[in-house]
Short mmCIF file of C-alpha atoms in Angstrom, two decimals:
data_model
loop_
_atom_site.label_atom_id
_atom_site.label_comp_id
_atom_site.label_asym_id
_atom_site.label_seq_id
_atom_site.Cartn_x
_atom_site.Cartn_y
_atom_site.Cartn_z
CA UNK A 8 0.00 0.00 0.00
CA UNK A 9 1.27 3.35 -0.48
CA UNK A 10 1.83 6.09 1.95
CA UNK A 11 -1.13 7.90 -0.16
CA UNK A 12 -3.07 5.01 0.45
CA UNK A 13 -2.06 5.04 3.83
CA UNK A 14 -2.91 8.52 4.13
CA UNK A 15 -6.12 8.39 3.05
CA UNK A 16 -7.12 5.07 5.23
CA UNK A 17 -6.18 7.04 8.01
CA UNK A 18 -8.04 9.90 7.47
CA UNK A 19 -11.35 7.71 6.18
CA UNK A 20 -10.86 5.65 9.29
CA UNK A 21 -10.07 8.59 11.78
CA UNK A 22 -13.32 10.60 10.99
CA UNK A 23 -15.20 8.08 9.55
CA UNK A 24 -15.88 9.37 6.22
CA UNK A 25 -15.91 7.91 2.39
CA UNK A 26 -12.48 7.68 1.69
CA UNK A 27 -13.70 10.21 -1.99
CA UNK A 28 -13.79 12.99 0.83
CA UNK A 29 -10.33 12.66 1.85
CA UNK A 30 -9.09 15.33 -0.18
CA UNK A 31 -6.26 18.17 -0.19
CA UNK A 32 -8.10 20.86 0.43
CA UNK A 33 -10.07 18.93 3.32
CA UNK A 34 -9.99 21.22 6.49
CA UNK A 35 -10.00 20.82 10.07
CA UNK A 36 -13.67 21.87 11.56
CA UNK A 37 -14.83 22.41 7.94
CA UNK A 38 -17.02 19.24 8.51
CA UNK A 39 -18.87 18.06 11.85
CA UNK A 40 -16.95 14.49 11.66
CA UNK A 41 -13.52 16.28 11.86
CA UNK A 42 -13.56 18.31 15.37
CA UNK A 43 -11.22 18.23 18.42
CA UNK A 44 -12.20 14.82 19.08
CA UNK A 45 -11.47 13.50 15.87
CA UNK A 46 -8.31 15.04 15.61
CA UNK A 47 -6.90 13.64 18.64
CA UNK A 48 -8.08 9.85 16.77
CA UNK A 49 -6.84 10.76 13.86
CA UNK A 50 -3.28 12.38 15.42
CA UNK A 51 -3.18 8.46 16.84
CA UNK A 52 -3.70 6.53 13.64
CA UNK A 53 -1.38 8.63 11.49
CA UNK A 54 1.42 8.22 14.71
CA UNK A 55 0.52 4.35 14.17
CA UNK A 56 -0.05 3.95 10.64
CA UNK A 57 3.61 5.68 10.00
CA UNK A 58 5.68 4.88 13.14
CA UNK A 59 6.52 8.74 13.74
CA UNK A 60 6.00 10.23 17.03
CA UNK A 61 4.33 13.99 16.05
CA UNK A 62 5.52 17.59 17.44
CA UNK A 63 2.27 19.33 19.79
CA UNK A 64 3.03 22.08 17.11
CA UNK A 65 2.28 19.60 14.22
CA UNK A 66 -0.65 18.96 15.65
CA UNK A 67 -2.21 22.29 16.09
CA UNK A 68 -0.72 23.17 12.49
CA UNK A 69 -2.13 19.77 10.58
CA UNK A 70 -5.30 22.22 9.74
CA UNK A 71 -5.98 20.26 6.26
CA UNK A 72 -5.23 17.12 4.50
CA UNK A 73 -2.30 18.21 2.25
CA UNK A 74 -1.05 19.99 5.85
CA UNK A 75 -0.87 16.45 7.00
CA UNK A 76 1.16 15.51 4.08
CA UNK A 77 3.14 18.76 4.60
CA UNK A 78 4.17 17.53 8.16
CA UNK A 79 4.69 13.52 7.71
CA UNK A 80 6.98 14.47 5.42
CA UNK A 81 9.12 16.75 7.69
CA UNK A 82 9.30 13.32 9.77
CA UNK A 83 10.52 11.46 6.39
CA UNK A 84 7.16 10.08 5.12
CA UNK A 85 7.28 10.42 1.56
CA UNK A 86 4.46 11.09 -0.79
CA UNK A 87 5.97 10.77 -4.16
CA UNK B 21 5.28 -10.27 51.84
CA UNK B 22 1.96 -10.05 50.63
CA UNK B 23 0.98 -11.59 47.28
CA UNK B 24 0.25 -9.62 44.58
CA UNK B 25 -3.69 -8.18 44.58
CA UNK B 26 -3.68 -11.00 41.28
CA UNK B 27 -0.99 -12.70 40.20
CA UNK B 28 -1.87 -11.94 36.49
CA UNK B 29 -4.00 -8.75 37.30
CA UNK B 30 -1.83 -6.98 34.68
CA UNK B 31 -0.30 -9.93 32.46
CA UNK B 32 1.04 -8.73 28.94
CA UNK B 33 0.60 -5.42 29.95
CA UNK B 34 2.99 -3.22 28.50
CA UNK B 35 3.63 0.24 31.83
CA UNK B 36 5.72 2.77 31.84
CA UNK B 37 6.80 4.05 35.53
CA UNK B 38 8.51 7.24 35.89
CA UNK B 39 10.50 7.35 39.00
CA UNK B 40 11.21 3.96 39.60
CA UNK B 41 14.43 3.85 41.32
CA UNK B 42 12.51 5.84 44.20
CA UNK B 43 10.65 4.37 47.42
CA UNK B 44 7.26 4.29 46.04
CA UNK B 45 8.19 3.74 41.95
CA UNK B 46 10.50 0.93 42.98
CA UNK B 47 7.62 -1.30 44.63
CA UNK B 48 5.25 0.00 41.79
CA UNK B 49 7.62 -1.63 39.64
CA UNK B 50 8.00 -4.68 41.27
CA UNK B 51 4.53 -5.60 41.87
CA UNK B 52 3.37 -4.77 38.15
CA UNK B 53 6.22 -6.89 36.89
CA UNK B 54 5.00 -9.98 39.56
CA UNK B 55 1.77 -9.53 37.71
CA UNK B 56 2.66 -10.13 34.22
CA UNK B 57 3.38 -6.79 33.22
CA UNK B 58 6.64 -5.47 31.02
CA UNK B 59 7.49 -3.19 32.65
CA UNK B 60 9.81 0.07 31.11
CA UNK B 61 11.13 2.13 33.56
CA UNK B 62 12.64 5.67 33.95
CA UNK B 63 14.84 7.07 36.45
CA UNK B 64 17.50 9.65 36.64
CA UNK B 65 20.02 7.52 38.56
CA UNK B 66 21.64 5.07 36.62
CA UNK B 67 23.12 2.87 39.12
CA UNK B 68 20.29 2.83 41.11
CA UNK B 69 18.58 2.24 38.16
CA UNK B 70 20.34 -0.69 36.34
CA UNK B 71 20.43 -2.39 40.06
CA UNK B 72 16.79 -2.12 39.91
CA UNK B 73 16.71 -3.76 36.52
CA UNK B 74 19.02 -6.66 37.69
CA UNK B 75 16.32 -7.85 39.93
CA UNK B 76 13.55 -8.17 37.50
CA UNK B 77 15.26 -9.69 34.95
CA UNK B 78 12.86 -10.45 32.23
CA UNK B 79 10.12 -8.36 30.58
CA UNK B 80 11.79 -4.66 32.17
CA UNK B 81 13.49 -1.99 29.84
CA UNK B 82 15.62 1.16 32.02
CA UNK B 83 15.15 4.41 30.27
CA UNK B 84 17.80 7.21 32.00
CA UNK B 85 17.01 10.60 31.85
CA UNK B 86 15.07 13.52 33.53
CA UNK B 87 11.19 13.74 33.02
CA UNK B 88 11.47 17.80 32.82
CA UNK B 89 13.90 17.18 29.56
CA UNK B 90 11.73 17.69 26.90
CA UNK B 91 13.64 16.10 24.54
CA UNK B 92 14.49 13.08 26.18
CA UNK B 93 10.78 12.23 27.41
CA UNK B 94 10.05 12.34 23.51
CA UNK B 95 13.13 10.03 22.37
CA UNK B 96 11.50 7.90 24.85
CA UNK B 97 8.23 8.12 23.87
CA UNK B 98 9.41 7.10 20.35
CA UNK B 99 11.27 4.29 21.03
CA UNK B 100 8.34 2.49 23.00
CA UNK B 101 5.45 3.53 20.45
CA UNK B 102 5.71 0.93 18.45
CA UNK B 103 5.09 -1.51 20.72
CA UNK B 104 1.75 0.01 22.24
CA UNK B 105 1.69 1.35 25.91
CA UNK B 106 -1.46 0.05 28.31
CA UNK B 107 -0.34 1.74 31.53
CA UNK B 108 1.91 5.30 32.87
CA UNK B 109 2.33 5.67 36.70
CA UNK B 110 3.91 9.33 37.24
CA UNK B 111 5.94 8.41 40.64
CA UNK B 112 8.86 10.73 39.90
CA UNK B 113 8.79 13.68 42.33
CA UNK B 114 10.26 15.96 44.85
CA UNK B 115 9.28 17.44 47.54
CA UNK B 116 11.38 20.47 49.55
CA UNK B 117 9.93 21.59 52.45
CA UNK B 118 10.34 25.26 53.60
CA UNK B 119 7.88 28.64 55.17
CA UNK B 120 5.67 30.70 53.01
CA UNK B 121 8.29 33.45 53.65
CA UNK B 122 11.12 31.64 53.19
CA UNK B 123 10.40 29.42 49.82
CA UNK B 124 12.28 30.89 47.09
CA UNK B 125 10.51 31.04 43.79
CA UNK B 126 13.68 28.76 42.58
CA UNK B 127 12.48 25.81 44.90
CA UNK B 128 8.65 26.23 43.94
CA UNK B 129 9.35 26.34 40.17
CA UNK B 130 11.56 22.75 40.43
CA UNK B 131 8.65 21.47 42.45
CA UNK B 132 6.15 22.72 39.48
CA UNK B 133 8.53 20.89 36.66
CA UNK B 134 8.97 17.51 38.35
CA UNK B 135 5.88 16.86 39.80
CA UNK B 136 3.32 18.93 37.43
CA UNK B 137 5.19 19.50 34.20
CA UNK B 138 7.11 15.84 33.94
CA UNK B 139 3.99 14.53 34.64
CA UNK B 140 1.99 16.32 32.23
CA UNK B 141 4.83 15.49 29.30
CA UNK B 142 4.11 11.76 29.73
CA UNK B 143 0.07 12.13 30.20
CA UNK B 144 0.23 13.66 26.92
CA UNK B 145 2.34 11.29 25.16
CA UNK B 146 0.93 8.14 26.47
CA UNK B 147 -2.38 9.25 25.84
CA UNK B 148 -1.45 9.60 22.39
CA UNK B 149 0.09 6.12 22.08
CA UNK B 150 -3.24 4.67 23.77
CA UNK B 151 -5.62 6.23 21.47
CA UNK B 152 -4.87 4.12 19.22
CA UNK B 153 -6.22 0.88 21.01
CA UNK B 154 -8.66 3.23 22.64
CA UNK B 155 -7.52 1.61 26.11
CA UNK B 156 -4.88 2.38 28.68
CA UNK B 157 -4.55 3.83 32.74
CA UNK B 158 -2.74 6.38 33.92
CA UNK B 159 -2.15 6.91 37.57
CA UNK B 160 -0.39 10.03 38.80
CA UNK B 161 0.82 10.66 42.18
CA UNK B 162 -0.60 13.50 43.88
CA UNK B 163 -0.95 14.25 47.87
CA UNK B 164 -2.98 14.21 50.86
CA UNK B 165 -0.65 17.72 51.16
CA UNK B 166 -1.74 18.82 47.21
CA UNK B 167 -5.38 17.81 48.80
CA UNK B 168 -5.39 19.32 52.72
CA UNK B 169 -2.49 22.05 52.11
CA UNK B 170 0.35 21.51 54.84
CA UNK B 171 2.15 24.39 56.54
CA UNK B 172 5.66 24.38 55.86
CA UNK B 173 4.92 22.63 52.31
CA UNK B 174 3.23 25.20 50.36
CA UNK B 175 5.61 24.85 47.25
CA UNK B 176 4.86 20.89 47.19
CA UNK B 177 1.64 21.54 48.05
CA UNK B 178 0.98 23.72 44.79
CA UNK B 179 2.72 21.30 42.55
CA UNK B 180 0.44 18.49 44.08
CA UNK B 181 -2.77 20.40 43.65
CA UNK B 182 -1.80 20.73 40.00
CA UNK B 183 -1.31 17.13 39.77
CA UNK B 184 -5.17 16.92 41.12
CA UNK B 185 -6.38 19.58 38.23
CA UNK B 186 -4.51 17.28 35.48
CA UNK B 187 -5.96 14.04 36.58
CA UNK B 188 -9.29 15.51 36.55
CA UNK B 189 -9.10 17.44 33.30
CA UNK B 190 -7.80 14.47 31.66
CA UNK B 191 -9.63 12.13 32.93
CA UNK B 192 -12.92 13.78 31.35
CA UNK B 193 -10.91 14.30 27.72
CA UNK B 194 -9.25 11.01 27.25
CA UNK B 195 -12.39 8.98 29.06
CA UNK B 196 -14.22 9.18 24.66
CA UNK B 197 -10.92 7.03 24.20
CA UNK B 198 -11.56 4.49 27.30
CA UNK B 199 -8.56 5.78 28.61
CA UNK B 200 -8.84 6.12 32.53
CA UNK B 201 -6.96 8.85 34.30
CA UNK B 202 -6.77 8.55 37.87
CA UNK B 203 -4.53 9.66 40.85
CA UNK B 204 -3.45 8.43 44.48
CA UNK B 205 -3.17 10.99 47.18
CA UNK B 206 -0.84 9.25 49.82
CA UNK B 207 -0.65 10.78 53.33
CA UNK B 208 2.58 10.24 55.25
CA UNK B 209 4.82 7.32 53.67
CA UNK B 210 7.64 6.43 54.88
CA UNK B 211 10.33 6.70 51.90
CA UNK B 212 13.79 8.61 51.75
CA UNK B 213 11.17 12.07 50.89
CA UNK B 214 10.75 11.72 54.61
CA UNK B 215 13.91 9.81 55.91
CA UNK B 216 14.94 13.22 57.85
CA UNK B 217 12.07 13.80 59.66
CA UNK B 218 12.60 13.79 63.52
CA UNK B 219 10.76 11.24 66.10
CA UNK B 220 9.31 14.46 67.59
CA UNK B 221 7.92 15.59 64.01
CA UNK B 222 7.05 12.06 62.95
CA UNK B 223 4.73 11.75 66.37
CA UNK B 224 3.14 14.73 66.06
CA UNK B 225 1.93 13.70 62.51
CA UNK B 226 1.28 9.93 63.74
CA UNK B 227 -1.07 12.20 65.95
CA UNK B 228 -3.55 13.17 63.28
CA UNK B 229 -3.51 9.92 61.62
CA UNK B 230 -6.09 7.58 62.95
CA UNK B 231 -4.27 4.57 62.49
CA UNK B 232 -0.99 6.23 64.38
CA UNK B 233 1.55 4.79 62.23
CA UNK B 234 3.25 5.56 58.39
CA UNK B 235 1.81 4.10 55.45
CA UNK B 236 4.21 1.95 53.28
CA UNK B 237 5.46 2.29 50.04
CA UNK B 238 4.06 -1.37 49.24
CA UNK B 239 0.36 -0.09 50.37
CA UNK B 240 0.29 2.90 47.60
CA UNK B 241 2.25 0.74 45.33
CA UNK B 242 -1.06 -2.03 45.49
CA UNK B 243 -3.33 0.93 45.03
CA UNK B 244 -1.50 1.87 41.83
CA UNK B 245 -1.62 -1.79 40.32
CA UNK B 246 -5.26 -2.22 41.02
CA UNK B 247 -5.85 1.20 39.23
CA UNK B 248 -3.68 -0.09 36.27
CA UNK B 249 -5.59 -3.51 36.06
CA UNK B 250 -8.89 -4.13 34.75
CA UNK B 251 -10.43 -4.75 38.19
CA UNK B 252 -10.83 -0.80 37.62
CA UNK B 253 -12.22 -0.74 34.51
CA UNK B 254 -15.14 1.94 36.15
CA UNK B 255 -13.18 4.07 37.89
CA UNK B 256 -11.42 8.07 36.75
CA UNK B 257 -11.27 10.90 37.38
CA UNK B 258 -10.65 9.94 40.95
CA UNK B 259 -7.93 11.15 43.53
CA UNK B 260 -8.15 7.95 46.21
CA UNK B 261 -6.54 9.27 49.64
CA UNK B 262 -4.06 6.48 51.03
CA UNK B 263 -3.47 8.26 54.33
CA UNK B 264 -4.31 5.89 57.39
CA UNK B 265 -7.54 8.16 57.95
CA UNK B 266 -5.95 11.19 58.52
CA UNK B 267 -8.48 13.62 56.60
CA UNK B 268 -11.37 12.14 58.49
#
């Protein structure tokens, strides 16, 4: 599977949405399944799904999908 | 020696116990690892610490550093991740007793980092790491002193009371994730925090305590392994007094 794959699991499995919706442009509180709560499941299956251990500040910052991809990259995740 | 509340109360159980070279974190450790658990632990002393190691053999892991590094609670956190974490007990502490007017803002800011602030690091890390199996227990060690106040104490008292605040707070945020956050308030234990005290200051303490003698580490260290087992799957959010009676 690829980390885009991975990605998008993640994010479908996190807030519990169609994997279609995991987009880019997909922002934090922008839908009711991705709030404060969801964040904190989500922080936990990226942290699992890629075996890095996240900065509090990459946390507050991953505001959108491609954010996310922004930051796992930063801890060596590529996305090519 | 008493047995172990169950001998596999916490079997495959993968705790992390912050200071466990000291009097209460060392029994902590020993009783979770006589119950199945592996068992990592941190302390700042590394003789003290690899002697502790020695006598578990099997199924322990020694982490050195200090829990107000930053830096090195992280490194920490990521080489255990992988692995999953089910329990944290935050024994590392200090305590330095002096008079309202003659605490210096040095001494109550050490106080806050240890006991508040280290503790507080690993709540939020092993939270994180337990999300993930939506399942874990934290225990943190506040005081009957953080609880009651005590006069001559007020810098460990503050640092306690935060410990209290935490617990609470996160006990309500993480409890979504079936993640139980819970705290023991001991009253007077005898460990090394209290190895100076005088007969003369030790009675007159014995003399508010209803059952007119110390509490052992051993006796807080079986409170903390019950909280980590399941036998407490419905309790958080509480701070459970261990104090011989004395705030009756």
């Amino acid at each position: 599977m690829s980390n885009q794959q991975k990605l998008v699991q993640s994010f479908s499995s996190a807030l519990a949405i169609a994997q279609e919706q995991v987009q880019d442009l997909l922002a934090y509180n922008s839908i009711p399944e991705w709030d404060s709560t969801a964040h904190m499941i989500l922080i936990a299956e990226l942290e699992g799904q890629f075996d890095v251990m996240l900065d509090t500040d990459d946390i507050i910052d991953m505001s959108s999908v491609g954010k996310a991809k922004e930051i796992l990259t930063k801890h060596g995740v590529s996305f090519e | 020696m008493n047995k172990p509340l169950a001998s596999a109360a916490l079997q495959g159980k993968r705790i992390l116990i912050t200071g466990a070279t000291g009097g209460i974190g060392q029994w902590v450790a020993k009783l979770c690892h006589e119950s199945g658990a592996d068992v990592m632990l941190q302390g700042r002393d590394t003789a003290k610490l690899d002697a502790l190691c020695a006598t578990l053999t099997d199924r322990v892991k020694c982490f050195q550093y200090d829990v107000t590094d930053e830096h090195a609670v992280k490194r920490t956190f990521a080489q255990i991740q992988s692995d999953g974490l089910d329990g944290l007990v935050n024994c590392a502490g200090i305590m330095q007793d002096s008079a309202l007017a003659m605490t210096r803002l040095q001494s109550v800011r050490e106080q806050f980092d240890v006991n508040a602030v280290g503790s507080f690091l690993h709540l939020q890390l092993a939270s994180r790491i337990m999300m993930r199996k939506r399942a874990g227990s934290i225990v943190n060690l506040s005081s009957a002193v953080g609880e009651q106040g005590s006069g001559g104490q007020i810098g460990y008292a503050m640092s306690k009371a935060a410990v209290t605040g935490m617990t609470k707070s996160a006990a309500k945020e993480l409890a979504p994730f079936n993640i139980r956050v819970n705290a023991v308030a001991p009253g007077f234990i005898d460990t090394d925090l209290v190895a100076s005290y005088s007969e003369g200051k030790r009675a007159q303490i014995f003399s508010h305590i209803p059952l007119v003698r110390a509490g052992e580490a051993k006796e807080v260290a079986d409170l903390i392994s019950f909280l980590l087992s399941d036998h407490a799957a419905y309790i958080t959010g509480q701070i459970i007094g261990i104090d011989g009676g004395m705030r009756l």
